[in-house]
Amino acid sequence: MSQTGFAGLIAPDALAARLGYKNLVILDVRTAADGGKEAFDAGHIPGAVHSDYAADGWRAKVGNAPGMLPAADHLATLVGRLGIKPHDDVVIVSAGTAATDFAAAARVYWTLKFIGHGQQAILDGGFRGWTSDPKRPVESGPSQPKSTEPYPVVAQQQLRSTTDATLIASRSKQASLVDARGPSYFEGREKAAEATRGGHIPGAIARDYAGAFEAGTGKLKPRSELERIFAVVPQGPAISYCNTGHSAAANWFVLSELLGRDEIALYDGSMTDWTQDPERPVATGAAA
């Protein structure tokens, strides 16, 4: 798979054809909301390893911002103990129940890419998509990762936007700001608990990440529809953000990995980090 530029989405049948490949790591990231470890033990894709997206520290609380990128040494240990090595092909499996668990897979994907991993894909439709065909195999039992040395992190800083870089982008208009939240958050009628103010970063484009998904599923809409949805985002550099860098990861994934846009960054701190400094501007009201 590596030789073919393994990235983006992988269909269940395409993954089924690759089961047993020596350099394949299937990473199931179901959280307690979808049964977590117990659901994994009851049934998972053969050979998969489990890592709870919420409990295993794929995101870290820094100050009052709960969704920050963890320290490099933590990520090196986490990814290493899951048995992932630099030349492995990683398939990330969400529950496939809703847009929010796809966003978890997208955040894991972004994190792997940030630390320098080159080959990862998200299973289209997640575990629910896999089990939609009874012919596809499912096994039970605990996760048994082939633990290895800490992953050799080589940070790809261009994939991440800091608060300062986001502020510069807001003032200079040198990068588009894409807000992945729903209207109540964007307009300031609702806010995350950790945010000190409601609203959005001035100049941001509202693009609710849930709009990229087929209703009632964890599957993304067809590419042509995604192109239409994100056509409002100008070509050129863009920064995806939300409240905690979770739903924004889904928009980042669509723009960068599926639509092939260059210079797309994720602001992991997002509004919970942005609003900690009262000097940083926040706008309210509907999108222009």
XYZ file of C-alpha atoms in Angstrom:
288
model
C 0.000 0.000 0.000
C 2.803 2.408 0.786
C 3.960 2.454 -2.796
C 0.600 3.808 -3.921
C 0.586 6.903 -1.724
C -1.674 5.383 0.928
C -3.738 8.247 2.328
C -7.277 9.553 2.659
C -10.217 7.155 2.785
C -10.104 3.412 2.259
C -13.216 1.407 1.387
C -14.103 -1.670 3.480
C -13.598 -4.064 0.551
C -10.182 -2.563 -0.171
C -9.163 -3.105 3.453
C -10.571 -6.633 3.424
C -8.296 -7.448 0.483
C -5.273 -6.327 2.524
C -5.923 -8.172 5.781
C -2.807 -9.985 6.893
C -0.330 -7.659 5.186
C 2.834 -7.562 7.277
C 3.061 -3.774 7.448
C -0.662 -3.136 8.048
C -1.800 -1.699 11.388
C -5.557 -1.417 11.906
C -6.164 1.123 14.666
C -9.642 1.018 16.238
C -10.276 4.267 18.123
C -13.753 3.641 19.550
C -14.371 5.493 22.809
C -16.600 4.774 25.809
C -19.443 6.545 23.992
C -19.412 3.685 21.486
C -18.558 0.910 23.926
C -14.806 1.484 23.986
C -12.623 -1.463 24.953
C -15.601 -3.665 25.780
C -17.099 -3.153 22.318
C -13.704 -3.802 20.751
C -13.253 -7.034 22.715
C -16.718 -8.162 21.623
C -15.974 -7.628 17.950
C -13.407 -5.918 15.736
C -11.661 -6.196 12.389
C -9.197 -9.103 12.471
C -5.749 -8.038 13.635
C -6.867 -4.614 14.866
C -5.428 -2.917 17.942
C -7.479 -0.638 20.178
C -6.714 2.859 21.375
C -9.457 4.853 23.099
C -9.317 8.279 21.432
C -10.598 10.034 24.548
C -8.792 8.056 27.256
C -5.378 7.381 25.700
C -4.235 10.974 25.416
C -4.503 11.771 21.716
C -5.296 15.282 22.957
C -4.001 17.066 26.054
C -5.350 19.758 28.357
C -2.932 22.680 28.419
C -4.016 25.490 30.706
C -7.770 25.697 30.187
C -7.713 24.366 26.624
C -8.648 20.654 26.600
C -7.820 19.675 23.007
C -4.192 20.592 22.494
C -1.567 18.533 20.686
C 0.254 16.451 23.338
C 3.988 16.651 23.938
C 6.204 14.840 21.438
C 7.477 12.307 23.978
C 3.920 11.325 24.913
C 2.988 10.812 21.265
C 6.182 8.849 20.619
C 5.317 6.470 23.468
C 1.613 6.206 22.580
C 2.157 5.471 18.898
C 5.071 3.135 19.630
C 3.157 0.984 22.105
C 0.414 0.518 19.500
C 2.995 -1.228 17.342
C 3.173 1.492 14.683
C 6.518 1.848 12.912
C 7.470 4.539 10.354
C 6.876 2.407 7.254
C 3.604 0.840 8.370
C 0.277 1.481 6.662
C -2.232 2.553 9.309
C -6.002 2.266 8.852
C -7.953 4.225 11.473
C -11.351 2.779 12.357
C -14.038 4.846 14.077
C -17.381 3.505 15.276
C -19.030 4.816 12.120
C -22.069 6.052 14.001
C -21.905 9.816 13.493
C -19.882 12.752 12.251
C -18.304 13.261 15.663
C -16.581 9.876 15.777
C -15.299 10.394 12.231
C -13.766 13.611 13.563
C -11.954 11.526 16.191
C -10.465 9.384 13.413
C -9.513 12.539 11.520
C -7.772 13.991 14.578
C -5.774 10.762 15.007
C -4.933 10.850 11.274
C -3.746 14.482 11.581
C -1.675 13.625 14.657
C 0.067 10.760 12.876
C 0.779 13.006 9.909
C 2.059 15.729 12.243
C 4.597 13.405 13.865
C 5.909 12.487 10.431
C 4.052 9.296 9.610
C 3.482 9.010 5.884
C 0.876 6.332 5.298
C -2.510 6.421 6.993
C -6.130 6.203 5.896
C -9.557 6.321 7.541
C -11.942 3.419 6.992
C -14.934 4.821 5.124
C -18.008 4.203 7.293
C -15.993 2.957 10.262
C -16.731 -0.317 12.036
C -20.426 -0.027 11.239
C -19.552 0.188 7.553
C -17.313 -2.856 7.900
C -20.059 -4.959 9.497
C -22.703 -3.870 6.974
C -21.593 -6.846 4.873
C -21.833 -10.093 6.893
C -19.215 -11.668 4.638
C -16.493 -9.476 6.108
C -14.723 -11.152 9.030
C -14.959 -10.023 12.640
C -12.945 -11.411 15.531
C -13.280 -11.038 19.293
C -10.819 -10.824 22.151
C -8.546 -8.179 23.685
C -6.239 -5.873 21.784
C -2.739 -7.285 21.356
C -0.510 -4.591 19.824
C 2.948 -5.580 18.686
C 4.636 -3.121 21.015
C 7.719 -1.492 19.591
C 10.159 1.286 20.401
C 8.917 4.869 20.826
C 7.994 6.360 17.466
C 10.731 8.647 16.027
C 8.775 11.890 15.891
C 9.698 14.361 13.163
C 7.230 17.208 13.677
C 5.585 18.663 10.570
C 4.938 22.108 12.021
C 3.234 23.416 8.869
C 0.213 21.226 9.663
C -0.452 23.063 12.932
C -1.470 26.656 13.516
C -0.585 28.274 16.819
C -2.579 31.038 18.446
C -0.080 33.643 17.232
C -0.161 32.334 13.668
C -3.959 32.304 13.731
C -4.040 35.884 15.015
C -1.708 36.980 12.215
C -3.897 35.195 9.675
C -7.021 36.897 11.038
C -5.453 40.331 10.780
C -3.573 39.941 7.511
C -6.095 37.811 5.567
C -3.136 35.757 4.338
C -4.987 32.560 5.238
C -8.687 31.740 5.347
C -10.116 30.806 8.739
C -12.670 27.995 8.561
C -14.953 27.531 11.584
C -16.214 23.928 11.818
C -18.875 24.543 14.474
C -22.628 24.849 14.186
C -24.431 28.233 13.966
C -25.155 28.575 17.706
C -21.436 28.477 18.509
C -20.353 30.577 15.526
C -22.906 33.294 16.298
C -22.072 33.353 20.022
C -25.379 32.041 21.359
C -23.552 29.044 22.827
C -19.971 28.404 23.901
C -17.763 25.583 25.104
C -17.440 25.382 28.888
C -13.724 26.209 28.798
C -14.114 29.213 26.474
C -14.362 32.601 28.181
C -16.460 34.170 25.402
C -18.882 33.028 22.749
C -18.479 33.855 19.068
C -15.928 33.316 16.332
C -12.554 34.594 15.166
C -13.147 37.729 13.073
C -13.236 37.041 9.348
C -13.891 33.311 9.728
C -15.956 31.343 7.232
C -18.702 29.211 8.784
C -18.563 25.630 7.516
C -20.314 23.257 9.937
C -18.414 19.990 9.693
C -21.617 17.944 10.043
C -22.699 19.206 6.626
C -20.029 17.043 4.997
C -21.700 13.831 6.175
C -24.617 11.821 4.896
C -27.481 12.123 7.374
C -27.638 9.357 9.949
C -24.315 7.798 8.997
C -20.627 8.208 9.678
C -19.909 8.377 5.953
C -18.744 11.435 4.084
C -20.688 12.750 1.114
C -19.321 12.138 -2.413
C -16.318 14.183 -3.498
C -18.367 16.297 -5.914
C -20.677 17.322 -3.089
C -17.732 18.065 -0.789
C -16.226 20.290 -3.478
C -19.488 22.224 -3.653
C -19.739 22.558 0.141
C -16.178 23.840 0.520
C -16.138 26.003 -2.611
C -16.789 28.986 -0.332
C -13.267 28.561 1.079
C -10.890 30.447 -1.246
C -7.954 28.616 -2.761
C -4.752 29.155 -0.827
C -3.704 28.691 2.813
C -6.462 27.940 5.325
C -6.722 27.253 9.057
C -9.430 24.940 10.375
C -10.672 25.493 13.920
C -13.640 24.736 16.209
C -13.885 24.657 20.012
C -11.187 22.104 20.846
C -9.622 20.989 17.550
C -11.927 17.966 17.259
C -14.603 18.722 14.661
C -12.093 20.996 12.914
C -10.010 17.894 12.189
C -12.812 16.615 9.963
C -12.808 19.821 7.901
C -9.006 19.722 7.759
C -9.175 16.140 6.488
C -11.679 16.974 3.755
C -9.814 20.057 2.560
C -6.301 18.626 2.765
C -6.577 14.894 2.207
C -9.670 14.505 0.012
C -9.838 17.750 -1.945
C -6.053 18.044 -2.176
C -5.770 21.639 -1.012
C -2.256 22.778 -0.111
C -1.272 24.626 3.075
C -4.209 23.528 5.229
C -3.446 23.734 8.958
C -5.345 22.743 12.091
C -5.556 25.131 15.040
C -5.737 22.571 17.825
C -6.272 25.166 20.545
C -9.305 26.620 18.750
C -11.795 28.820 20.631
C -11.086 27.370 24.084
C -7.482 28.511 23.698
C -8.180 31.654 21.660
C -10.510 33.190 24.252
C -8.139 32.797 27.215
C -6.546 36.140 26.326
C -9.094 38.996 26.448
C -6.972 40.938 23.956
C -7.752 38.467 21.168
C -10.798 39.645 19.236
C -14.043 37.670 19.066
C -16.935 38.470 16.720
C -20.580 37.479 17.114
C -23.544 37.248 14.798
C -24.433 35.235 11.727
C -22.005 34.425 8.946
C -21.769 37.005 6.185
